[in-house]
Amino acid sequence: MIEAVGLTKRYGDKLAVDQLSFTVQPGQVTGFLGPNGAGKSTTMRLILGLDAPTAGTVTVNGRPFAAADNPMREVGALLEAKAIHGGRSAYNHLLCLAQTNDLPARRVGEVLELVGLTEVARKRSKGFSLGMGQRLGIAAALLGDPKVLMFDEPVNGLDPEGILWIRNLMKTLAGQNRTVFVSSHLMSEMEHTADHLLVIGRGRMIADCTVAEFIEQNSEQQVRVRTPDTERLSALVTAEGGRVSAEGTTLRISRLPLERVGDLAFENNVRLHELTALQASLEQAFMELTKDSVEYHAAVPGGQPAAGGGPGSPSDVPFDNPSQKVEA
Ligand code: ADP
């Protein structure tokens, strides 16, 4: 379990992490969501003791991680995809880590198998693709068989197969009652992976809830209707306070429950060819919730902000603005 109380980190004028209090429980995948620059990596570094908090505390299994006797047995972490010594093989890289951390050498073969790198384990890692590099980083994180795992943006740049593999791995690890804490700025990713969500914006906690609660609380239910009589149904819905947008014979209705839309049609003899409840995706809910906390909106042609698009935005639109990142 990871526990933070009033965790705060300031870099000069910049409050990167602002009084975060949360717990990350074992047995489930906890997604750590926020636009770029929200403070996710900083929080993870604070958990690992790689940076000291300005205020507040954070513990792993009840103690500051810096005090751990055998760190790799306690926490496995994949921070940004890091270059390993390119001339070294995956096997030697892991063996070296095992030896310096007092871990049995047999773990090397086990984790290589687990991440699917056995066949290339003796090759120099210089030729590794991004996906293979990620797998190697994960192998290193798993080496000490730790109860707590942290992954910072693990699917960045991976192909669909790699993404699916990581998703399944997270779920498997959580199923083994480990604590799995994974950050992402992509909603669609968390929607499929996480059980619980911590959402932050500008260093502050915005939401701490399950994925289902998050969607329910932050997204508007809509109803899609197909009818040959769009005009009449639109008028009826609007008269009851609903909002309608029309496209051909299809209406999208908000602010009125599905049942009421159906009843209205029935009571007024309007023929329906479809009546469907639409639930906004996590992506849309997240954009809605964090649009005020995105530091900078990337300009796109036409002058519209790329973020905060709400319903109808293309999926997987990241809150991408690399220029806001200050490289440490
Ligand atoms: P995220 O991981 O959510 O993208 P970060 O934790 O990397 O966010 O960054 C949070 C904020 O803190 C950003 O505004 C970033 O520019 C700033 N920041 C991070 N690390 C440093 C540092 N070493 N020095 C100064 N500012 C930093």
GROMACS .gro file of C-alpha atoms and ligand atoms in nm:
model
  355
    1MET     CA    1   0.000   0.000   0.000
    2ILE     CA    2   0.112   0.353  -0.076
    3GLU     CA    3  -0.004   0.634   0.152
    4ALA     CA    4   0.047   1.006   0.095
    5VAL     CA    5  -0.057   1.277   0.338
    6GLY     CA    6  -0.041   1.641   0.239
    7LEU     CA    7   0.232   1.560  -0.010
    8THR     CA    8   0.371   1.880  -0.159
    9LYS     CA    9   0.662   1.959  -0.390
   10ARG     CA   10   0.769   2.303  -0.495
   11TYR     CA   11   1.035   2.382  -0.757
   12GLY     CA   12   1.109   2.751  -0.716
   13ASP     CA   13   0.783   2.928  -0.797
   14LYS     CA   14   0.629   2.615  -0.937
   15LEU     CA   15   0.404   2.408  -0.715
   16ALA     CA   16   0.438   2.074  -0.893
   17VAL     CA   17   0.251   1.871  -0.628
   18ASP     CA   18   0.000   2.046  -0.406
   19GLN     CA   19  -0.109   1.877  -0.083
   20LEU     CA   20  -0.195   1.538  -0.224
   21SER     CA   21  -0.344   1.288   0.018
   22PHE     CA   22  -0.433   0.942  -0.109
   23THR     CA   23  -0.387   0.571  -0.058
   24VAL     CA   24  -0.314   0.318  -0.327
   25GLN     CA   25  -0.454  -0.021  -0.227
   26PRO     CA   26  -0.330  -0.368  -0.318
   27GLY     CA   27  -0.534  -0.606  -0.531
   28GLN     CA   28  -0.639  -0.352  -0.791
   29VAL     CA   29  -0.494  -0.135  -1.063
   30THR     CA   30  -0.495   0.229  -0.961
   31GLY     CA   31  -0.473   0.470  -1.251
   32PHE     CA   32  -0.297   0.800  -1.191
   33LEU     CA   33  -0.440   1.039  -1.444
   34GLY     CA   34  -0.371   1.393  -1.536
   35PRO     CA   35  -0.276   1.616  -1.825
   36ASN     CA   36   0.092   1.654  -1.900
   37GLY     CA   37   0.260   1.862  -1.634
   38ALA     CA   38  -0.003   1.775  -1.372
   39GLY     CA   39   0.257   1.635  -1.134
   40LYS     CA   40   0.235   1.259  -1.187
   41SER     CA   41   0.606   1.190  -1.238
   42THR     CA   42   0.698   1.419  -0.952
   43THR     CA   43   0.460   1.232  -0.722
   44MET     CA   44   0.611   0.901  -0.829
   45ARG     CA   45   0.961   1.031  -0.765
   46LEU     CA   46   0.851   1.146  -0.419
   47ILE     CA   47   0.709   0.800  -0.346
   48LEU     CA   48   1.040   0.645  -0.446
   49GLY     CA   49   1.239   0.892  -0.238
   50LEU     CA   50   1.419   1.018  -0.551
   51ASP     CA   51   1.310   1.367  -0.455
   52ALA     CA   52   1.231   1.509  -0.112
   53PRO     CA   53   0.888   1.660  -0.049
   54THR     CA   54   0.861   2.027   0.043
   55ALA     CA   55   0.587   1.926   0.287
   56GLY     CA   56   0.384   1.619   0.375
   57THR     CA   57   0.477   1.254   0.385
   58VAL     CA   58   0.452   0.946   0.171
   59THR     CA   59   0.504   0.586   0.282
   60VAL     CA   60   0.522   0.250   0.112
   61ASN     CA   61   0.394  -0.034   0.329
   62GLY     CA   62   0.402   0.199   0.626
   63ARG     CA   63   0.755   0.333   0.590
   64PRO     CA   64   0.932   0.592   0.380
   65PHE     CA   65   1.070   0.399   0.084
   66ALA     CA   66   1.419   0.541   0.141
   67ALA     CA   67   1.427   0.337   0.464
   68ALA     CA   68   1.359   0.007   0.286
   69ASP     CA   69   1.618  -0.262   0.363
   70ASN     CA   70   1.588  -0.424   0.025
   71PRO     CA   71   1.430  -0.171  -0.212
   72MET     CA   72   1.388  -0.397  -0.516
   73ARG     CA   73   1.199  -0.654  -0.310
   74GLU     CA   74   0.959  -0.388  -0.195
   75VAL     CA   75   0.887  -0.170  -0.497
   76GLY     CA   76   0.937  -0.224  -0.868
   77ALA     CA   77   0.925   0.092  -1.072
   78LEU     CA   78   0.929   0.174  -1.440
   79LEU     CA   79   0.985   0.543  -1.476
   80GLU     CA   80   1.049   0.699  -1.816
   81ALA     CA   81   1.186   0.454  -2.070
   82LYS     CA   82   1.550   0.473  -1.994
   83ALA     CA   83   1.847   0.377  -2.200
   84ILE     CA   84   2.041   0.093  -2.053
   85HIS     CA   85   2.403   0.032  -2.142
   86GLY     CA   86   2.353  -0.047  -2.510
   87GLY     CA   87   2.649  -0.279  -2.532
   88ARG     CA   88   2.513  -0.504  -2.262
   89SER     CA   89   2.266  -0.786  -2.317
   90ALA     CA   90   1.929  -0.790  -2.143
   91TYR     CA   91   2.047  -1.093  -1.950
   92ASN     CA   92   2.364  -0.924  -1.824
   93HIS     CA   93   2.181  -0.605  -1.740
   94LEU     CA   94   1.935  -0.794  -1.520
   95LEU     CA   95   2.203  -1.020  -1.374
   96CYS     CA   96   2.402  -0.715  -1.270
   97LEU     CA   97   2.092  -0.567  -1.104
   98ALA     CA   98   2.021  -0.896  -0.929
   99GLN     CA   99   2.374  -0.924  -0.796
  100THR     CA  100   2.396  -0.570  -0.666
  101ASN     CA  101   2.058  -0.607  -0.496
  102ASP     CA  102   2.120  -0.943  -0.339
  103LEU     CA  103   1.856  -1.119  -0.547
  104PRO     CA  104   1.889  -1.480  -0.668
  105ALA     CA  105   2.030  -1.511  -1.021
  106ARG     CA  106   1.749  -1.753  -1.115
  107ARG     CA  107   1.508  -1.457  -1.105
  108VAL     CA  108   1.674  -1.324  -1.420
  109GLY     CA  109   1.555  -1.618  -1.630
  110GLU     CA  110   1.213  -1.602  -1.468
  111VAL     CA  111   1.149  -1.235  -1.540
  112LEU     CA  112   1.287  -1.264  -1.894
  113GLU     CA  113   1.035  -1.540  -1.954
  114LEU     CA  114   0.760  -1.334  -1.795
  115VAL     CA  115   0.815  -1.037  -2.027
  116GLY     CA  116   0.879  -1.251  -2.335
  117LEU     CA  117   1.242  -1.156  -2.392
  118THR     CA  118   1.401  -1.498  -2.342
  119GLU     CA  119   1.490  -1.541  -2.706
  120VAL     CA  120   1.674  -1.211  -2.737
  121ALA     CA  121   1.814  -1.208  -2.385
  122ARG     CA  122   2.173  -1.265  -2.493
  123LYS     CA  123   2.166  -1.007  -2.769
  124ARG     CA  124   2.301  -0.659  -2.713
  125SER     CA  125   2.015  -0.433  -2.613
  126LYS     CA  126   2.133  -0.161  -2.848
  127GLY     CA  127   1.908  -0.301  -3.121
  128PHE     CA  128   1.601  -0.316  -2.898
  129SER     CA  129   1.282  -0.150  -3.014
  130LEU     CA  130   1.096   0.083  -2.778
  131GLY     CA  131   0.860  -0.201  -2.690
  132MET     CA  132   1.144  -0.436  -2.610
  133GLY     CA  133   1.307  -0.165  -2.400
  134GLN     CA  134   0.982  -0.127  -2.206
  135ARG     CA  135   0.967  -0.501  -2.151
  136LEU     CA  136   1.321  -0.497  -2.022
  137GLY     CA  137   1.238  -0.210  -1.785
  138ILE     CA  138   0.941  -0.408  -1.659
  139ALA     CA  139   1.157  -0.718  -1.618
  140ALA     CA  140   1.387  -0.511  -1.397
  141ALA     CA  141   1.091  -0.384  -1.196
  142LEU     CA  142   0.971  -0.740  -1.138
  143LEU     CA  143   1.314  -0.879  -1.050
  144GLY     CA  144   1.272  -0.850  -0.673
  145ASP     CA  145   0.917  -0.993  -0.687
  146PRO     CA  146   0.791  -0.674  -0.518
  147LYS     CA  147   0.445  -0.628  -0.369
  148VAL     CA  148   0.424  -0.271  -0.499
  149LEU     CA  149   0.463  -0.175  -0.865
  150MET     CA  150   0.468   0.168  -1.021
  151PHE     CA  151   0.465   0.241  -1.391
  152ASP     CA  152   0.496   0.592  -1.532
  153GLU     CA  153   0.325   0.618  -1.872
  154PRO     CA  154   0.413   0.259  -1.962
  155VAL     CA  155   0.227   0.244  -2.292
  156ASN     CA  156   0.373   0.560  -2.442
  157GLY     CA  157   0.490   0.485  -2.793
  158LEU     CA  158   0.396   0.118  -2.788
  159ASP     CA  159   0.221  -0.068  -3.067
  160PRO     CA  160  -0.123  -0.221  -3.003
  161GLU     CA  161   0.020  -0.559  -2.917
  162GLY     CA  162   0.256  -0.406  -2.662
  163ILE     CA  163  -0.028  -0.201  -2.513
  164LEU     CA  164  -0.248  -0.507  -2.475
  165TRP     CA  165   0.037  -0.699  -2.318
  166ILE     CA  166   0.101  -0.426  -2.060
  167ARG     CA  167  -0.269  -0.397  -1.980
  168ASN     CA  168  -0.294  -0.769  -1.913
  169LEU     CA  169   0.024  -0.770  -1.710
  170MET     CA  170  -0.110  -0.494  -1.482
  171LYS     CA  171  -0.430  -0.687  -1.425
  172THR     CA  172  -0.240  -1.008  -1.356
  173LEU     CA  173  -0.015  -0.832  -1.106
  174ALA     CA  174  -0.315  -0.679  -0.929
  175GLY     CA  175  -0.481  -1.022  -0.931
  176GLN     CA  176  -0.181  -1.145  -0.732
  177ASN     CA  177  -0.280  -0.891  -0.467
  178ARG     CA  178   0.000  -0.652  -0.550
  179THR     CA  179  -0.034  -0.276  -0.541
  180VAL     CA  180  -0.027  -0.152  -0.900
  181PHE     CA  181   0.001   0.222  -0.958
  182VAL     CA  182   0.012   0.335  -1.319
  183SER     CA  183   0.016   0.684  -1.463
  184SER     CA  184  -0.122   0.801  -1.793
  185HIS     CA  185  -0.246   1.113  -1.965
  186LEU     CA  186  -0.462   0.897  -2.191
  187MET     CA  187  -0.810   0.834  -2.063
  188SER     CA  188  -0.894   0.561  -2.305
  189GLU     CA  189  -0.602   0.368  -2.161
  190MET     CA  190  -0.720   0.384  -1.800
  191GLU     CA  191  -1.075   0.302  -1.895
  192HIS     CA  192  -0.964  -0.046  -1.995
  193THR     CA  193  -0.702  -0.104  -1.730
  194ALA     CA  194  -0.776   0.068  -1.402
  195ASP     CA  195  -1.018  -0.025  -1.126
  196HIS     CA  196  -0.957   0.286  -0.923
  197LEU     CA  197  -0.862   0.634  -1.036
  198LEU     CA  198  -0.668   0.921  -0.889
  199VAL     CA  199  -0.708   1.222  -1.114
  200ILE     CA  200  -0.485   1.524  -1.068
  201GLY     CA  201  -0.458   1.862  -1.235
  202ARG     CA  202  -0.195   2.124  -1.157
  203GLY     CA  203  -0.065   1.915  -0.872
  204ARG     CA  204  -0.402   1.893  -0.698
  205MET     CA  205  -0.634   1.599  -0.648
  206ILE     CA  206  -0.943   1.634  -0.863
  207ALA     CA  207  -1.099   1.291  -0.818
  208ASP     CA  208  -1.036   0.978  -0.613
  209CYS     CA  209  -1.293   0.714  -0.708
  210THR     CA  210  -1.365   0.401  -0.911
  211VAL     CA  211  -1.373   0.420  -1.290
  212ALA     CA  212  -1.750   0.364  -1.290
  213GLU     CA  213  -1.807   0.641  -1.035
  214PHE     CA  214  -1.584   0.874  -1.231
  215ILE     CA  215  -1.782   0.828  -1.550
  216GLU     CA  216  -2.114   0.853  -1.372
  217GLN     CA  217  -2.023   1.169  -1.183
  218ASN     CA  218  -1.850   1.349  -1.463
  219SER     CA  219  -2.020   1.266  -1.783
  220GLU     CA  220  -2.354   1.350  -1.919
  221GLN     CA  221  -2.581   1.071  -2.032
  222GLN     CA  222  -2.712   1.119  -2.381
  223VAL     CA  223  -2.980   0.945  -2.581
  224ARG     CA  224  -2.959   0.869  -2.952
  225VAL     CA  225  -3.286   0.843  -3.139
  226ARG     CA  226  -3.364   0.766  -3.500
  227THR     CA  227  -3.702   0.870  -3.623
  228PRO     CA  228  -3.859   0.969  -3.956
  229ASP     CA  229  -4.024   1.255  -3.768
  230THR     CA  230  -3.724   1.443  -3.628
  231GLU     CA  231  -3.895   1.778  -3.630
  232ARG     CA  232  -4.185   1.683  -3.411
  233LEU     CA  233  -3.977   1.484  -3.164
  234SER     CA  234  -3.724   1.770  -3.142
  235ALA     CA  235  -4.001   2.012  -3.056
  236LEU     CA  236  -4.147   1.777  -2.791
  237VAL     CA  237  -3.808   1.717  -2.631
  238THR     CA  238  -3.715   2.084  -2.631
  239ALA     CA  239  -4.047   2.175  -2.473
  240GLU     CA  240  -3.958   1.944  -2.182
  241GLY     CA  241  -3.618   2.107  -2.131
  242GLY     CA  242  -3.411   1.859  -2.332
  243ARG     CA  243  -3.131   1.961  -2.563
  244VAL     CA  244  -3.128   1.828  -2.917
  245SER     CA  245  -2.878   1.812  -3.197
  246ALA     CA  246  -2.990   1.665  -3.527
  247GLU     CA  247  -2.806   1.490  -3.805
  248GLY     CA  248  -3.030   1.352  -4.078
  249THR     CA  249  -3.284   1.123  -3.914
  250THR     CA  250  -3.072   1.088  -3.600
  251LEU     CA  251  -3.116   1.301  -3.291
  252ARG     CA  252  -2.879   1.328  -2.998
  253ILE     CA  253  -3.064   1.427  -2.685
  254SER     CA  254  -2.926   1.537  -2.352
  255ARG     CA  255  -3.079   1.654  -2.024
  256LEU     CA  256  -3.374   1.417  -2.058
  257PRO     CA  257  -3.374   1.053  -1.942
  258LEU     CA  258  -3.404   0.782  -2.205
  259GLU     CA  259  -3.735   0.662  -2.059
  260ARG     CA  260  -3.888   1.007  -2.091
  261VAL     CA  261  -3.779   1.035  -2.454
  262GLY     CA  262  -3.939   0.699  -2.528
  263ASP     CA  263  -4.261   0.793  -2.346
  264LEU     CA  264  -4.281   1.126  -2.524
  265ALA     CA  265  -4.259   0.952  -2.859
  266PHE     CA  266  -4.518   0.691  -2.758
  267GLU     CA  267  -4.764   0.946  -2.617
  268ASN     CA  268  -4.740   1.158  -2.929
  269ASN     CA  269  -4.743   0.884  -3.188
  270VAL     CA  270  -4.392   0.952  -3.312
  271ARG     CA  271  -4.243   0.646  -3.475
  272LEU     CA  272  -3.899   0.546  -3.344
  273HIS     CA  273  -3.644   0.334  -3.528
  274GLU     CA  274  -3.382   0.351  -3.255
  275LEU     CA  275  -3.356   0.454  -2.891
  276THR     CA  276  -3.009   0.414  -2.742
  277ALA     CA  277  -2.844   0.532  -2.422
  278LEU     CA  278  -2.501   0.682  -2.486
  279GLN     CA  279  -2.255   0.696  -2.200
  280ALA     CA  280  -1.973   0.942  -2.243
  281SER     CA  281  -1.637   0.774  -2.235
  282LEU     CA  282  -1.384   0.823  -1.963
  283GLU     CA  283  -1.188   1.033  -2.207
  284GLN     CA  284  -1.472   1.279  -2.242
  285ALA     CA  285  -1.536   1.283  -1.868
  286PHE     CA  286  -1.170   1.348  -1.800
  287MET     CA  287  -1.149   1.630  -2.052
  288GLU     CA  288  -1.455   1.789  -1.901
  289LEU     CA  289  -1.313   1.764  -1.552
  290THR     CA  290  -0.960   1.879  -1.618
  291LYS     CA  291  -1.015   2.142  -1.882
  292ASP     CA  292  -0.965   2.417  -1.627
  293SER     CA  293  -0.649   2.265  -1.493
  294VAL     CA  294  -0.461   2.215  -1.817
  295GLU     CA  295  -0.168   2.452  -1.794
  296TYR     CA  296  -0.157   2.543  -2.158
  297HIS     CA  297  -0.387   2.449  -2.439
  298ALA     CA  298  -0.196   2.354  -2.749
  299ALA     CA  299  -0.306   2.565  -3.040
  300VAL     CA  300  -0.441   2.377  -3.337
  301PRO     CA  301  -0.528   2.512  -3.680
  302GLY     CA  302  -0.848   2.709  -3.652
  303GLY     CA  303  -0.756   2.845  -3.314
  304GLN     CA  304  -0.947   2.591  -3.109
  305PRO     CA  305  -0.778   2.438  -2.808
  306ALA     CA  306  -0.676   2.078  -2.859
  307ALA     CA  307  -0.778   1.981  -2.509
  308GLY     CA  308  -1.111   2.010  -2.336
  309GLY     CA  309  -1.305   1.924  -2.646
  310GLY     CA  310  -1.580   1.740  -2.462
  311PRO     CA  311  -1.815   1.499  -2.634
  312GLY     CA  312  -1.734   1.443  -2.994
  313SER     CA  313  -1.361   1.494  -2.950
  314PRO     CA  314  -1.149   1.239  -3.121
  315SER     CA  315  -1.050   0.967  -2.879
  316ASP     CA  316  -0.696   0.947  -2.749
  317VAL     CA  317  -0.641   1.319  -2.778
  318PRO     CA  318  -0.361   1.367  -2.532
  319PHE     CA  319  -0.313   1.687  -2.340
  320ASP     CA  320   0.006   1.713  -2.523
  321ASN     CA  321   0.222   2.012  -2.492
  322PRO     CA  322   0.580   1.907  -2.456
  323SER     CA  323   0.692   2.269  -2.437
  324GLN     CA  324   0.548   2.302  -2.090
  325LYS     CA  325   0.778   2.036  -1.957
  326VAL     CA  326   1.085   2.157  -1.780
  327GLU     CA  327   1.348   1.896  -1.820
  328ALA     CA  328   1.518   1.825  -1.493
  329ADP     P1  329   0.348   1.493  -1.530
  329ADP     O1  330   0.428   1.372  -1.496
  329ADP     O2  331   0.207   1.487  -1.481
  329ADP     O3  332   0.353   1.526  -1.676
  329ADP     P2  333   0.553   1.636  -1.384
  329ADP     O4  334   0.552   1.578  -1.249
  329ADP     O5  335   0.660   1.590  -1.479
  329ADP     O6  336   0.411   1.619  -1.453
  329ADP     O7  337   0.564   1.793  -1.373
  329ADP     C1  338   0.481   1.873  -1.290
  329ADP     C2  339   0.522   2.017  -1.300
  329ADP     O8  340   0.645   2.037  -1.231
  329ADP     C3  341   0.545   2.065  -1.443
  329ADP     O9  342   0.501   2.198  -1.454
  329ADP     C4  343   0.695   2.058  -1.458
  329ADP    O10  344   0.738   2.152  -1.550
  329ADP     C5  345   0.743   2.087  -1.316
  329ADP     N1  346   0.870   2.018  -1.284
  329ADP     C6  347   0.890   1.886  -1.278
  329ADP     N2  348   1.016   1.855  -1.242
  329ADP     C7  349   1.081   1.975  -1.226
  329ADP     C8  350   1.214   2.013  -1.188
  329ADP     N3  351   1.307   1.923  -1.162
  329ADP     N4  352   1.239   2.144  -1.183
  329ADP     C9  353   1.146   2.237  -1.208
  329ADP     N5  354   1.020   2.208  -1.244
  329ADP    C10  355   0.985   2.079  -1.253
   0.00000   0.00000   0.00000
